[in-house]
Each structure stands twice: as structure tokens, then as C-alpha cells.
Amino acid sequence: MFATEPVGRWIRADGIRGIEDQRIKAGQLLFAGVGTLGETELYGRCILADKRLEGRIIGSDAVALTFKEPDSDVAAFAYAFLCTRAGVRAVRATGYGTKLMSLRMDFLRALPIPLGTDAQMTRVGVLIRTAVEQRETYMLHIREARTLLEQVPGYREARAMCEHRRARHIRWPGALPTFTAWTYASAGEALDFLGKKWSARLGDVLDENGVFNGPRFARIPCEVPYGIDFLSQRDVFLMRPVGRRIANPGFADRLLFVAPGTLLVGGHGTLGEGEIFGRVEIAAGALSRKAFTQDILRLIPKSGFESACAALLSSVVGFRLLRSTAVGTKILSLRPDLLRAIPFPVIDKGLGTLIDRAVTSALDARQCSEEAEAEAIRIVEQEVLPTWLA
């Protein structure tokens, strides 16, 4: 539920008692209700539900808090406070347990929330509502970019071939650069079909040295102003990343940071439908100023192909094609030569312009959301809390 694009799983509704009470409503405050006390753990953190989450069923490890007036400044201010460092610690203080902690509802209800002046609360309320609206706008534009791909010949047919995951067997007429059967059968007939339908390959639109993982290095904690901000593979795919500060390991910036427009791919993992392995984010805004784990596979498109690559590879067809390049036993990785051989469409200029416009609008909306939420949290931390604690 903290993901940029939440991906749940399908379950039987008749197996859940009172399922409608567990259905997420826009404006609810959703907490990670079970976990450990690590500084970068999600336990105790919260997110304000928007239309990306509305209508889904909340998991048993999460806690939903429903405000009496979800659209009020008080509700927005409470959310901003609970996102601060002090707010997260306050929520965790309501927990109980030994190794895996859980939140006690009576303690959580009794948690004191500081209130600022009317002017401060109004400012925070406007900023939080802007952040939520822009998250929804981000999702609308990303979906728009993927919808535009349906105009590409062969895309709809390929999606029908691979959209649903199930056991498959196929007859493969091509070369066998690997004996891993998953590589050929996981996308159904889509890989062979697109290989014949689309004349280009992903390697044609990537830089010569544009496929690589970062280096492995020791992660030594430190505090601002020293060191660099570091994101794990999980953090890349969160709407509000929970990174950490580490000492600069001394590698070249190209191996630690990424340029705007770089595609960040979950490069190590397993094949669960809800796993981030094979999923894609495009570096922009705050992501282009962070260092990344070696588990993130970097794809650097040639100039002008960033939006088309992002739209295709983050679609269900792109997701299946990326995972078809997986090799390994338990923890899989993406094989660069197979990845470069993924079919890629030739997109006409007019359609490419529309896709670029949609992706750019999505990234602008996400950056606006990040900045609005960060400013709301700053107001609470720097203007309200010092006075309240004095």
C-alpha cells in the first residue's frame, strides 16, 4: 500500500468475514501495523489513502484509521505530524510484542496530536491535499501513456497472450541462448509474436553501456551533513522512500547516482506477482539525487526514447518481457544480453510525442506531490513541534 503503483493479489471474497469493513476508503490513514523497529522499516509509518488504493481490501498486517472529517485541515495536519520523525516514533511507542511488534489500538487512539495555529493548519491542509491530488494525477498520466501503446501494431494481441500468469507450454522455434524454460514460456506466445512483429530491439534504443547494476559496497551509517542518501531496492518503488544516510563509498558518481530519465528496474528477486522484481521506475525529481543499491538494474535509454521505454517496460507486456530474461535459482537476476534482445516497437513521431507528454506530466505531478508533502512535514517539524514541546 506504500508503493508508487500498489500491486495486490486476487483472493476469494467469500473467505473474508466482514469484507466491506476492510475495503479502503479515500481519506483513510493506513499504517504498517506489524514489523520491527529498524530505522528504515515501514512499521509505524502511514500513508493517506487516495484513489490509487480506494476499493481494495486492507491486509491483516495493516491498520486503517478513519477520520470523522477526512477532508478537514485537522485530519491533514494529523497525517503530516505522523509522517515526521517524532510522529513515527510516537506511533511505534504504541506497539507491543517481542520480535514482531504490533500497534495497540487503545494506545494509538490516545496518541496526542499537536495542533498549530489556524494559519499553520490551513497551510498544511492545502499542501497535503495537493500532495494527494498530485499522486492521483501521476497515476492517471502513467496509465494514459500505457493506453497510448495500444495504438502500436501488435501490442493488444501481445497483452492478451501474456496478461494473465498461468502454467504454459509453447513450441519455441528460435535460438536457445539459455536452457531456462521460463525464459521462453513465461510470456506465452507474446515473445515470439513480438519478435516477428516488431523489427527493433530494446538494445537499439539503449546506450552502448546503458545496462548495468551498481557495485557492491559496505554501507556505513552516518548523519547529515556527511555522506549520501541511499535507497534500497524496496525504496525505489515507494511513493515516499524511506532511505538512509551512509558514508560515500568512493565509487564514481555514475555507479552510485543516475541521470534523470534513467530507468530503474528491480534487478534481483523472486517471481511472485506482487514482487518488485522486473518492475520499472523512471528516475526524476528526488530519485535523481539519491544513490542506489547494486540490486537496482540501470537502463539508460538514448535521448528521445526515455518516455517510450518507460511506458512500455512498466506496462504488463513490458513486465512479462523483462521477467522472461530472468536467470538463476531462488534469487533471480535479469540477463543483459537477453534483455537487450527484447522486442521494441517502432513508434511514429505523433504517437511518441503524446506518450512523452503523458510521461512528462506524470513526473511533474509526482514531483509536485513530493514537494508539497515535504513542505507540510517541514512546517510541522520546524514551526509547530518546537513551540509545542517548549
mmCIF file of C-alpha atoms in Angstrom, residues 96-292:
data_model
loop_
_atom_site.group_PDB
_atom_site.id
_atom_site.type_symbol
_atom_site.label_atom_id
_atom_site.label_comp_id
_atom_site.label_asym_id
_atom_site.label_seq_id
_atom_site.Cartn_x
_atom_site.Cartn_y
_atom_site.Cartn_z
ATOM 1 C CA TYR A 96 3.721 -4.281 21.860
ATOM 2 C CA GLY A 97 5.316 -7.645 21.259
ATOM 3 C CA THR A 98 8.763 -9.263 21.234
ATOM 4 C CA LYS A 99 10.348 -9.669 17.809
ATOM 5 C CA LEU A 100 7.433 -8.632 15.599
ATOM 6 C CA MET A 101 5.709 -5.598 17.069
ATOM 7 C CA SER A 102 2.023 -4.725 16.639
ATOM 8 C CA LEU A 103 0.142 -1.492 17.291
ATOM 9 C CA ARG A 104 -2.258 -1.361 20.246
ATOM 10 C CA MET A 105 -5.468 0.315 19.126
ATOM 11 C CA ASP A 106 -6.269 1.864 22.532
ATOM 12 C CA PHE A 107 -2.794 3.418 22.754
ATOM 13 C CA LEU A 108 -2.994 4.617 19.151
ATOM 14 C CA ARG A 109 -6.336 6.325 19.800
ATOM 15 C CA ALA A 110 -4.853 8.075 22.847
ATOM 16 C CA LEU A 111 -1.836 9.394 20.932
ATOM 17 C CA PRO A 112 -1.573 13.193 21.401
ATOM 18 C CA ILE A 113 -1.514 15.249 18.196
ATOM 19 C CA PRO A 114 -0.026 18.764 18.413
ATOM 20 C CA LEU A 115 -2.027 21.486 16.699
ATOM 21 C CA GLY A 116 -0.543 24.617 15.198
ATOM 22 C CA THR A 117 -2.146 27.992 14.680
ATOM 23 C CA ASP A 118 -5.108 28.299 12.333
ATOM 24 C CA ALA A 119 -2.806 29.701 9.647
ATOM 25 C CA GLN A 120 -0.329 26.837 10.011
ATOM 26 C CA MET A 121 -3.059 24.222 9.901
ATOM 27 C CA THR A 122 -4.580 25.810 6.797
ATOM 28 C CA ARG A 123 -1.188 25.823 5.037
ATOM 29 C CA VAL A 124 -0.547 22.196 5.937
ATOM 30 C CA GLY A 125 -4.068 21.202 4.904
ATOM 31 C CA VAL A 126 -3.672 22.772 1.459
ATOM 32 C CA LEU A 127 -0.262 21.139 0.967
ATOM 33 C CA ILE A 128 -1.399 17.646 1.989
ATOM 34 C CA ARG A 129 -4.489 17.802 -0.219
ATOM 35 C CA THR A 130 -2.278 18.946 -3.089
ATOM 36 C CA ALA A 131 0.085 16.032 -2.464
ATOM 37 C CA VAL A 132 -2.767 13.509 -2.557
ATOM 38 C CA GLU A 133 -4.333 15.031 -5.678
ATOM 39 C CA GLN A 134 -0.996 15.021 -7.489
ATOM 40 C CA ARG A 135 -0.403 11.351 -6.618
ATOM 41 C CA GLU A 136 -3.693 10.558 -8.314
ATOM 42 C CA THR A 137 -2.754 12.761 -11.286
ATOM 43 C CA TYR A 138 0.568 10.922 -11.553
ATOM 44 C CA MET A 139 -1.229 7.596 -11.797
ATOM 45 C CA LEU A 140 -3.720 8.892 -14.391
ATOM 46 C CA HIS A 141 -0.956 10.139 -16.693
ATOM 47 C CA ILE A 142 1.110 6.948 -16.366
ATOM 48 C CA ARG A 143 -1.958 4.909 -17.314
ATOM 49 C CA GLU A 144 -2.609 7.301 -20.185
ATOM 50 C CA ALA A 145 0.887 6.672 -21.549
ATOM 51 C CA ARG A 146 0.341 2.909 -21.411
ATOM 52 C CA THR A 147 -3.085 3.214 -23.021
ATOM 53 C CA LEU A 148 -1.490 5.056 -25.939
ATOM 54 C CA LEU A 149 0.672 1.973 -26.544
ATOM 55 C CA GLU A 150 -2.467 0.152 -27.680
ATOM 56 C CA GLN A 151 -2.134 2.092 -30.948
ATOM 57 C CA VAL A 152 1.143 0.268 -31.635
ATOM 58 C CA PRO A 153 0.513 -2.689 -34.006
ATOM 59 C CA GLY A 154 0.755 -5.981 -32.142
ATOM 60 C CA TYR A 155 0.598 -4.576 -28.606
ATOM 61 C CA ARG A 156 -3.010 -5.575 -27.848
ATOM 62 C CA GLU A 157 -2.503 -9.080 -29.183
ATOM 63 C CA ALA A 158 0.671 -9.496 -27.121
ATOM 64 C CA ARG A 159 -1.070 -8.270 -23.976
ATOM 65 C CA ALA A 160 -3.833 -10.844 -24.440
ATOM 66 C CA MET A 161 -1.157 -13.542 -24.756
ATOM 67 C CA CYS A 162 0.694 -12.712 -21.539
ATOM 68 C CA GLU A 163 -1.547 -10.585 -19.310
ATOM 69 C CA HIS A 164 -2.574 -13.418 -17.007
ATOM 70 C CA ARG A 165 0.031 -15.617 -15.365
ATOM 71 C CA ARG A 166 -0.619 -19.333 -15.642
ATOM 72 C CA ALA A 167 1.169 -22.580 -16.440
ATOM 73 C CA ARG A 168 2.163 -22.613 -20.095
ATOM 74 C CA HIS A 169 3.888 -24.721 -22.671
ATOM 75 C CA ILE A 170 4.958 -23.417 -26.057
ATOM 76 C CA ARG A 171 6.857 -24.551 -29.105
ATOM 77 C CA TRP A 172 9.934 -22.343 -29.424
ATOM 78 C CA PRO A 173 11.325 -22.132 -32.988
ATOM 79 C CA GLY A 174 14.204 -19.747 -32.295
ATOM 80 C CA ALA A 175 17.701 -19.914 -30.856
ATOM 81 C CA LEU A 176 18.372 -21.187 -27.320
ATOM 82 C CA PRO A 177 20.898 -18.867 -25.647
ATOM 83 C CA THR A 178 19.762 -20.314 -22.307
ATOM 84 C CA PHE A 179 18.184 -23.630 -21.298
ATOM 85 C CA THR A 180 15.946 -21.916 -18.734
ATOM 86 C CA ALA A 181 12.458 -22.857 -19.969
ATOM 87 C CA TRP A 182 10.945 -19.911 -18.082
ATOM 88 C CA THR A 183 12.699 -17.527 -20.474
ATOM 89 C CA TYR A 184 10.640 -18.753 -23.413
ATOM 90 C CA ALA A 185 7.337 -19.866 -21.881
ATOM 91 C CA SER A 186 6.647 -17.229 -19.197
ATOM 92 C CA ALA A 187 5.266 -14.657 -21.661
ATOM 93 C CA GLY A 188 3.241 -17.219 -23.557
ATOM 94 C CA GLU A 189 3.368 -16.657 -27.313
ATOM 95 C CA ALA A 190 3.999 -12.911 -26.821
ATOM 96 C CA LEU A 191 7.815 -13.072 -27.008
ATOM 97 C CA ASP A 192 7.911 -14.976 -30.279
ATOM 98 C CA PHE A 193 4.980 -12.977 -31.692
ATOM 99 C CA LEU A 194 6.534 -9.578 -30.934
ATOM 100 C CA GLY A 195 9.952 -10.743 -32.104
ATOM 101 C CA LYS A 196 8.429 -11.180 -35.559
ATOM 102 C CA LYS A 197 6.024 -8.219 -35.378
ATOM 103 C CA TRP A 198 8.467 -5.545 -34.118
ATOM 104 C CA SER A 199 11.660 -5.061 -36.078
ATOM 105 C CA ALA A 200 13.618 -3.171 -33.384
ATOM 106 C CA ARG A 201 15.109 -4.490 -30.145
ATOM 107 C CA LEU A 202 15.492 -2.858 -26.746
ATOM 108 C CA GLY A 203 19.263 -2.761 -27.239
ATOM 109 C CA ASP A 204 18.720 -0.465 -30.247
ATOM 110 C CA VAL A 205 17.323 2.314 -28.034
ATOM 111 C CA LEU A 206 19.743 1.924 -25.113
ATOM 112 C CA ASP A 207 23.178 3.472 -24.748
ATOM 113 C CA GLU A 208 26.115 1.214 -25.538
ATOM 114 C CA ASN A 209 26.979 0.906 -21.833
ATOM 115 C CA GLY A 210 23.427 1.521 -20.671
ATOM 116 C CA VAL A 211 22.678 -1.775 -18.880
ATOM 117 C CA PHE A 212 24.389 -2.354 -15.545
ATOM 118 C CA ASN A 213 23.953 -2.925 -11.818
ATOM 119 C CA GLY A 214 25.769 -0.791 -9.296
ATOM 120 C CA PRO A 215 28.783 -2.049 -7.325
ATOM 121 C CA ARG A 216 28.600 -3.866 -4.006
ATOM 122 C CA PHE A 217 29.983 -1.920 -1.044
ATOM 123 C CA ALA A 218 29.831 -1.639 2.725
ATOM 124 C CA ARG A 219 27.025 0.641 3.952
ATOM 125 C CA ILE A 220 28.378 2.652 6.861
ATOM 126 C CA PRO A 221 25.712 4.792 8.605
ATOM 127 C CA CYS A 222 26.354 8.495 9.123
ATOM 128 C CA GLU A 223 24.426 11.725 9.676
ATOM 129 C CA VAL A 224 23.803 14.868 7.638
ATOM 130 C CA PRO A 225 25.805 16.870 6.514
ATOM 131 C CA TYR A 226 28.125 13.911 5.902
ATOM 132 C CA GLY A 227 27.623 11.091 3.444
ATOM 133 C CA ILE A 228 24.971 10.480 0.789
ATOM 134 C CA ASP A 229 21.293 9.464 0.721
ATOM 135 C CA PHE A 230 20.989 5.774 -0.140
ATOM 136 C CA LEU A 231 17.939 3.831 -1.343
ATOM 137 C CA SER A 232 17.402 0.075 -1.225
ATOM 138 C CA GLN A 233 15.571 -1.809 -3.973
ATOM 139 C CA ARG A 234 12.336 -1.578 -1.954
ATOM 140 C CA ASP A 235 12.664 2.185 -1.503
ATOM 141 C CA VAL A 236 12.795 2.891 -5.240
ATOM 142 C CA PHE A 237 9.222 1.675 -5.645
ATOM 143 C CA LEU A 238 7.698 3.509 -2.666
ATOM 144 C CA MET A 239 5.661 6.683 -3.049
ATOM 145 C CA ARG A 240 7.603 8.141 -0.112
ATOM 146 C CA PRO A 241 11.004 6.372 0.043
ATOM 147 C CA VAL A 242 12.453 5.544 3.466
ATOM 148 C CA GLY A 243 16.146 5.782 2.685
ATOM 149 C CA ARG A 244 19.162 6.102 4.940
ATOM 150 C CA ARG A 245 22.333 8.145 5.142
ATOM 151 C CA ILE A 246 25.602 6.326 4.515
ATOM 152 C CA ALA A 247 29.246 7.277 4.059
ATOM 153 C CA ASN A 248 30.218 7.779 0.433
ATOM 154 C CA PRO A 249 31.944 4.510 -0.590
ATOM 155 C CA GLY A 250 34.190 6.349 -3.041
ATOM 156 C CA PHE A 251 32.928 4.945 -6.356
ATOM 157 C CA ALA A 252 32.391 7.100 -9.443
ATOM 158 C CA ASP A 253 29.113 9.021 -9.365
ATOM 159 C CA ARG A 254 27.883 7.129 -12.449
ATOM 160 C CA LEU A 255 27.893 3.892 -10.447
ATOM 161 C CA LEU A 256 26.071 5.378 -7.443
ATOM 162 C CA PHE A 257 23.721 8.028 -8.843
ATOM 163 C CA VAL A 258 21.637 8.132 -12.020
ATOM 164 C CA ALA A 259 20.793 10.835 -14.526
ATOM 165 C CA PRO A 260 17.154 11.947 -14.971
ATOM 166 C CA GLY A 261 15.417 9.664 -17.443
ATOM 167 C CA THR A 262 17.301 6.533 -16.382
ATOM 168 C CA LEU A 263 15.045 3.508 -15.898
ATOM 169 C CA LEU A 264 15.397 1.795 -12.527
ATOM 170 C CA VAL A 265 14.481 -1.890 -12.653
ATOM 171 C CA GLY A 266 14.034 -4.320 -9.770
ATOM 172 C CA GLY A 267 17.033 -6.411 -10.712
ATOM 173 C CA HIS A 268 17.083 -9.180 -8.070
ATOM 174 C CA GLY A 269 14.181 -11.068 -6.580
ATOM 175 C CA THR A 270 11.591 -13.807 -6.965
ATOM 176 C CA LEU A 271 8.663 -14.341 -9.308
ATOM 177 C CA GLY A 272 5.684 -13.588 -7.058
ATOM 178 C CA GLU A 273 3.070 -11.446 -8.811
ATOM 179 C CA GLY A 274 3.308 -8.752 -6.147
ATOM 180 C CA GLU A 275 7.116 -8.736 -6.044
ATOM 181 C CA ILE A 276 9.105 -5.766 -7.356
ATOM 182 C CA PHE A 277 11.457 -7.952 -9.407
ATOM 183 C CA GLY A 278 11.156 -6.761 -13.006
ATOM 184 C CA ARG A 279 9.190 -3.613 -12.199
ATOM 185 C CA VAL A 280 10.288 -0.232 -13.511
ATOM 186 C CA GLU A 281 10.516 3.347 -12.246
ATOM 187 C CA ILE A 282 11.896 6.312 -14.167
ATOM 188 C CA ALA A 283 14.408 8.484 -12.322
ATOM 189 C CA ALA A 284 13.171 12.040 -11.870
ATOM 190 C CA GLY A 285 12.894 14.568 -9.078
ATOM 191 C CA ALA A 286 14.224 13.243 -5.775
ATOM 192 C CA LEU A 287 15.216 9.878 -7.293
ATOM 193 C CA SER A 288 17.835 11.547 -9.477
ATOM 194 C CA ARG A 289 19.617 12.841 -6.363
ATOM 195 C CA LYS A 290 19.954 9.545 -4.486
ATOM 196 C CA ALA A 291 22.451 6.701 -4.517
ATOM 197 C CA PHE A 292 21.119 3.214 -5.238
#
